[in-house]
Structures are given as C-alpha cells and as structure tokens.
XYZ file of C-alpha atoms in Angstrom:
355
model
C -35.415 47.732 40.835
C -34.984 44.394 39.020
C -35.571 46.119 35.710
C -32.891 48.662 36.511
C -30.373 45.956 37.403
C -31.174 44.105 34.179
C -30.630 47.256 32.105
C -27.279 47.936 33.810
C -26.066 44.376 33.200
C -27.103 44.547 29.556
C -25.246 47.836 29.138
C -22.091 46.407 30.697
C -22.194 43.345 28.453
C -22.624 45.533 25.378
C -19.697 47.740 26.365
C -17.504 44.690 27.005
C -18.296 43.222 23.595
C -17.732 46.538 21.880
C -14.374 46.912 23.617
C -12.936 43.885 21.737
C -10.736 44.712 18.723
C -12.438 44.379 15.366
C -9.711 42.056 14.073
C -10.249 39.660 16.986
C -13.990 39.597 16.390
C -13.468 38.861 12.685
C -11.047 36.023 13.416
C -13.393 34.527 15.945
C -16.257 34.639 13.454
C -14.109 33.072 10.724
C -13.018 30.278 13.070
C -16.614 29.541 14.010
C -17.592 29.548 10.351
C -14.746 27.165 9.419
C -15.628 24.861 12.300
C -19.270 24.790 11.265
C -18.228 24.066 7.674
C -16.101 21.113 8.749
C -18.845 19.744 10.955
C -21.402 20.119 8.149
C -19.120 18.345 5.671
C -18.508 15.526 8.125
C -22.229 15.092 8.669
C -23.020 15.098 4.961
C -20.169 12.754 4.019
C -19.413 10.465 7.000
C -16.777 8.388 5.213
C -13.930 8.328 7.716
C -13.608 5.094 9.690
C -11.162 5.664 12.514
C -8.670 2.990 13.471
C -9.641 1.610 16.894
C -7.089 2.095 19.637
C -7.551 -1.373 21.148
C -6.768 -3.530 18.108
C -4.756 -6.701 18.741
C -2.580 -6.380 15.618
C -1.560 -3.400 13.512
C 1.223 -2.550 11.112
C 1.937 0.873 9.616
C 3.732 1.213 6.284
C 4.640 4.221 4.162
C 4.265 4.061 0.403
C 5.519 6.283 -2.387
C 2.975 6.904 -5.150
C 4.228 7.801 -8.607
C 1.424 9.784 -10.238
C 2.725 9.112 -13.740
C 1.603 5.470 -13.433
C -1.847 4.522 -14.700
C -3.226 3.403 -11.331
C -2.259 6.706 -9.712
C -3.088 8.943 -12.678
C -6.571 9.933 -11.354
C -4.806 11.926 -8.627
C -2.718 13.908 -11.135
C -4.918 14.726 -14.099
C -5.995 17.226 -15.248
C -2.777 19.082 -14.479
C -4.418 22.428 -15.278
C -8.078 23.112 -14.422
C -10.206 22.064 -17.380
C -13.982 22.037 -17.825
C -14.520 22.600 -14.126
C -12.248 19.685 -13.136
C -9.110 19.996 -11.043
C -6.599 17.500 -9.742
C -6.197 16.481 -6.121
C -3.365 18.845 -5.185
C -5.179 21.897 -6.542
C -8.262 20.878 -4.568
C -6.250 20.391 -1.359
C -4.371 23.655 -1.905
C -7.626 25.603 -2.171
C -8.877 24.002 1.054
C -5.697 25.062 2.838
C -5.925 28.653 1.634
C -9.514 28.943 2.850
C -8.610 27.445 6.225
C -10.955 24.470 5.943
C -8.200 21.922 6.612
C -4.889 22.066 8.477
C -1.449 21.051 7.213
C 1.389 19.834 9.434
C 5.141 20.091 9.007
C 7.124 17.388 7.257
C 10.062 16.731 9.570
C 13.527 15.612 8.594
C 12.950 12.081 9.905
C 9.843 11.745 7.748
C 7.514 11.085 10.678
C 4.211 12.881 10.999
C 3.089 14.784 14.085
C -0.426 16.213 14.271
C -0.006 18.620 17.162
C -0.782 22.338 17.319
C 2.899 23.319 17.382
C 3.518 21.400 14.124
C 0.950 23.320 12.094
C 2.197 24.816 8.850
C 2.402 28.580 8.378
C 1.010 29.035 4.879
C 2.867 32.289 4.220
C 6.164 30.705 5.144
C 5.352 27.650 2.991
C 4.540 29.772 -0.031
C 7.669 31.865 0.388
C 9.889 28.788 0.881
C 8.757 27.180 -2.380
C 8.518 30.440 -4.348
C 4.770 30.320 -4.925
C 3.400 33.726 -5.839
C 0.388 34.909 -3.845
C -1.616 38.043 -3.164
C -3.148 39.100 0.113
C -6.536 40.788 0.316
C -8.318 41.607 3.562
C -6.052 39.233 5.480
C -6.626 36.374 3.070
C -4.133 34.850 0.672
C -5.039 34.276 -2.947
C -3.108 32.148 -5.414
C -4.187 31.987 -9.031
C -4.651 28.600 -10.650
C -1.659 29.138 -12.938
C 0.638 29.733 -9.954
C -0.343 26.575 -8.088
C 2.493 24.049 -8.769
C 0.129 21.162 -9.444
C 2.171 19.999 -12.451
C 5.265 19.570 -10.267
C 3.512 17.488 -7.603
C 4.061 14.096 -9.237
C 4.441 12.072 -6.039
C 2.571 11.407 -2.834
C 3.664 9.792 0.384
C 0.863 7.727 1.877
C 0.793 6.226 5.329
C -1.530 3.254 5.624
C -2.428 1.098 8.603
C -3.275 -2.582 8.208
C -4.999 -3.849 11.314
C -7.162 -6.643 12.646
C -10.293 -5.551 14.485
C -11.153 -8.309 16.936
C -14.565 -6.787 17.685
C -15.785 -7.331 14.131
C -13.285 -10.079 13.212
C -12.200 -8.213 10.094
C -8.938 -7.162 8.510
C -8.718 -3.613 7.133
C -6.180 -1.430 5.386
C -6.825 2.285 5.862
C -4.986 5.418 4.746
C -4.164 7.580 7.761
C -1.987 10.375 6.325
C -1.132 12.038 3.000
C 1.888 14.072 1.933
C 2.179 15.741 -1.508
C 5.736 15.828 -2.838
C 6.992 18.628 -5.066
C 9.429 17.345 -7.725
C 11.457 20.344 -8.858
C 14.631 20.366 -10.961
C 17.485 22.816 -10.761
C 18.431 25.538 -13.228
C 20.929 23.258 -14.945
C 18.406 20.634 -16.031
C 19.507 17.985 -13.566
C 17.413 15.282 -11.972
C 14.340 16.529 -10.118
C 14.693 16.801 -6.345
C 11.784 15.740 -4.101
C 10.454 18.353 -1.660
C 7.801 16.893 0.681
C 5.431 19.789 1.365
C 3.320 18.854 4.396
C 1.391 16.078 6.100
C -2.397 15.913 6.107
C -4.390 13.825 8.539
C -6.701 11.741 6.390
C -9.591 11.887 8.839
C -9.525 15.701 8.521
C -9.768 15.736 4.725
C -11.855 12.624 4.045
C -15.150 14.522 4.242
C -13.927 16.910 1.532
C -12.415 14.132 -0.569
C -15.889 12.607 -0.735
C -16.929 15.641 -2.790
C -13.962 15.593 -5.153
C -14.929 13.646 -8.288
C -12.307 12.338 -10.682
C -12.159 10.123 -13.756
C -11.799 6.450 -12.957
C -11.405 4.785 -16.373
C -9.600 5.389 -19.656
C -12.198 3.348 -21.547
C -15.395 4.840 -20.153
C -15.008 8.588 -19.717
C -18.293 8.992 -17.854
C -17.145 6.646 -15.096
C -16.360 8.851 -12.129
C -15.529 8.188 -8.515
C -14.582 10.279 -5.517
C -11.118 10.568 -4.038
C -12.473 9.119 -0.790
C -13.647 5.978 -2.611
C -10.296 5.744 -4.379
C -8.364 5.684 -1.109
C -10.945 3.600 0.762
C -10.694 0.819 -1.833
C -6.881 1.065 -1.957
C -6.837 1.491 -5.728
C -3.457 3.229 -5.670
C -0.170 1.460 -6.365
C 2.912 2.441 -4.390
C 6.191 0.930 -3.286
C 6.948 0.646 0.410
C 9.812 2.889 1.487
C 9.383 2.779 5.255
C 7.695 0.894 8.090
C 7.187 1.720 11.730
C 10.002 -0.129 13.464
C 11.829 0.127 16.771
C 14.941 1.650 15.218
C 13.027 4.170 13.114
C 14.900 3.224 9.948
C 13.694 3.485 6.387
C 14.378 0.659 3.967
C 17.193 2.606 2.328
C 19.139 2.597 5.615
C 19.661 -1.161 5.650
C 19.073 -2.141 2.001
C 22.290 -1.158 0.287
C 21.420 -2.346 -3.232
C 18.374 -2.137 -5.473
C 17.916 -5.907 -5.398
C 18.018 -5.911 -1.591
C 15.428 -3.128 -1.555
C 13.139 -5.039 -3.933
C 13.475 -8.229 -1.881
C 12.667 -6.394 1.347
C 9.590 -4.773 -0.220
C 8.374 -8.166 -1.446
C 8.991 -9.625 2.007
C 6.870 -6.957 3.733
C 4.090 -7.299 1.158
C 4.081 -11.070 1.667
C 3.907 -10.663 5.440
C 0.809 -8.470 5.095
C -0.854 -10.873 2.653
C -0.039 -13.928 4.774
C -1.480 -12.344 7.892
C -4.650 -11.348 6.039
C -5.125 -14.937 4.868
C -4.914 -16.329 8.376
C -7.107 -13.972 10.375
C -10.669 -14.594 11.430
C -13.325 -13.709 8.919
C -11.410 -15.132 5.930
C -12.637 -18.731 6.143
C -12.927 -19.073 2.360
C -9.277 -18.310 1.842
C -8.373 -20.644 4.688
C -10.395 -23.451 3.123
C -8.800 -22.872 -0.255
C -5.356 -22.820 1.284
C -6.037 -26.010 3.295
C -7.318 -27.822 0.214
C -4.335 -26.712 -1.779
C -1.978 -27.928 0.930
C -3.748 -31.280 1.132
C -3.655 -31.706 -2.646
C 0.039 -30.833 -2.692
C 0.698 -33.378 0.083
C -1.256 -36.088 -1.785
C 0.671 -35.374 -4.965
C 3.937 -35.568 -3.064
C 2.973 -38.897 -1.496
C 1.922 -40.296 -4.864
C 5.186 -39.153 -6.392
C 7.184 -40.778 -3.603
C 5.134 -43.963 -3.971
C 5.747 -44.074 -7.711
C 9.448 -43.540 -7.191
C 9.501 -46.344 -4.607
C 7.662 -48.745 -6.920
C 9.995 -47.867 -9.760
C 13.007 -48.477 -7.539
C 11.650 -51.860 -6.424
C 10.947 -52.883 -9.997
C 14.412 -51.802 -11.020
C 16.015 -53.698 -8.175
C 13.884 -56.787 -8.933
C 14.804 -56.697 -12.621
C 18.454 -56.350 -11.762
C 18.244 -59.309 -9.361
C 16.444 -61.399 -11.976
C 19.037 -60.557 -14.595
C 21.807 -61.394 -12.184
C 20.147 -64.706 -11.250
C 19.566 -65.628 -14.888
C 23.163 -64.795 -15.743
C 24.356 -66.918 -12.821
C 22.207 -69.853 -13.922
C 23.505 -69.635 -17.480
C 27.037 -69.550 -16.225
C 26.417 -72.645 -14.063
C 24.843 -74.575 -16.986
C 27.692 -73.655 -19.260
C 30.253 -74.851 -16.745
C 28.316 -78.099 -16.227
C 28.223 -78.792 -19.940
C 31.913 -78.147 -20.329
C 32.762 -80.385 -17.414
C 30.519 -83.207 -18.774
C 32.023 -83.071 -22.241
C 35.591 -83.318 -20.971
C 35.058 -86.115 -18.389
C 37.607 -89.121 -18.672
C 39.368 -87.587 -21.654
C 37.243 -89.720 -24.095
C 34.462 -88.809 -26.376
C 31.770 -90.978 -27.977
C 32.379 -91.845 -31.646
C 30.457 -90.204 -34.348
C 28.256 -92.339 -36.518
C 27.599 -91.199 -40.031
C 24.852 -92.836 -42.008
C 25.084 -92.510 -45.731
C 22.317 -93.537 -47.982
C 23.487 -95.762 -50.719
C 22.538 -94.831 -54.255
C 21.013 -97.370 -56.510
C-alpha cells in the first residue's frame, strides 16, 4: 500500500512539472544559472567592502570623469577590441547582455535608485540610443563594432567618504557607476551627454576584479584590474553634485565658472580636513601640530624682533633729541656769556721782533 501511494505521488509530481510551459522552465533555469554565476564570482573575487550602515560620519559626492585625461584613460582604451583586450564599457555591456549584472534607470534628477521597478529594459535602451542588435533564441546579440564604446567618454561616479568608528579608519569607496554617451548632432555641434544607466558597484565589483587593463604608459606589461583601480581611487574627476537637503547640484547655485571652481575646492578641502582629524591618522595630526607650533614660534619671534626694533628706534630718536637739546642749550649759554655787560676782553697780539 505504501509503495502504491509513493508511485501515485511521484506520478502527480511528474505531471505537474511537465505541465509547466517550456519557456518558463528555460527562464527559471537561466535565472538559476545567472545567480550561481554571480555567487561563484563573488566567492572567487571577494573585493567589495560594503559601507556600514551605522557609521558616525559619511558624505556622498558625485564626480564626473573625463576619459580623455591620462588618469582616466585606462577605462577608455582600447576603444575597439584589440589583441583580446576591451575597454570597460564594452566589458560592462557584454555583462548586461548576458544578464550577469543589472542596470538601473538614470532619472531626470540624477539620483540613483536600485529597486526592482527601476531596472532597465535592455531592448528599450538599445532602441532609444539606436544601437543595432539581433535576437536569437530569446537572447540579444550586439557585435563589437556596434557597441558605442568610442562615444562613452565620460563616467559619473558616486563615492562615499565615511569614518568607521569600529575600526577607527577613514575610507573613500565607489558605490555607483554611470557611463555617459557623448553624441553630437547631424550638424556637427557640441556633443550632448546622454547618461545611460546606473550600476551598483557592489554588483559589478566581482566582475571588475577579472577585467585587466593597462596601468602605465612607460611599462606596458604593468597591468591592474578595474576593481583595484576604483578601490585605490586612481581616477580624477571634478565634483558636480553632493547629497544635500535641497537636492541641488553645484550648477544650481554656482552661477559662474569661478564660483563653481571655488565650491569644488571648498568641498575637496572639507574632505581632506576631516580625514586629517579623524582617529587613526596620528602621524598627520603630529605633523600638523608641529607645523602649527613652528608657525606660532616664528610669529612670536617676528613680533619680538619688531618690538626690539621699535624700542631701538624710539631710543635712538630720544637720544638724538636729547643731544640736540643739549647742543642748543650750550650754544645759548655761550652766546649769553659772550654778550654779558656789553664789553669784551681785549685781544693781545704778540709779535716776535726780528733781529
């Protein structure tokens, strides 16, 4: 009887599984495969260090990276695949097409949102930016020549500078990436930026650890991974936005280029000053304290020299005044003595007689 019940249950389970549509079974298998791939990559390359939620200080800034500059050039070259090497956007684009990572919409306010409803529809993205693709067996394929890697000459990077009180350290970590398509019009005007999508850095960091790129113009065998590049903050970008209560970018309240440059320098200085005065940076504190003490000693010495010089000057002036007064008194005395009684003593001239 037990055997019969077991056989019936097995038959029902088989019929239920067979009743599912083939497309649903394929999608489920692909999702499991993608999830396993992500987990395997994360285990092999555990490079992502998440920002703790309970930090006592944190500041988020957004930077604009110009890939034509030397410090950012490793992200851009080679523009076309060459000798098995590809640039960062081509690598990310391939990961998106295979479903290994997820892209999120770039909203009009420029803020990122990593929720399920903000996920990017790849077909709609390709159609919006006129990127030619082919579809085979439900998968999209884009040839290397059709990927607009040459036009992606900018990146928006969100980085978080925070103080971790548990380890008494100050860190600066990239938390989001956004490739920007710079495309001109048909009349040869200035290129217009088109931010494509946001990527959560923790989602792509495991794959960036496998993307090697050239790190030096002088030693062509010096390579590093994209994860190391971002972890060491080797990029150079100008701040265009910070997380603030009003949600404004710098361009909203900096009306001139000089005001923008001054505001960027001010924010950079605030970050550097805070880093110098947090726990765990005792060397910098000691250097700063010594420098302050030396500056104070020099100031005191300068004031002391100025005071001594002033006293000497005042003393010399008093001496000169006193001497002048004494001379004047003597002169008056002599004049008064020579004119007393209206008479003068006769002069006696002695001549030597010649023989």
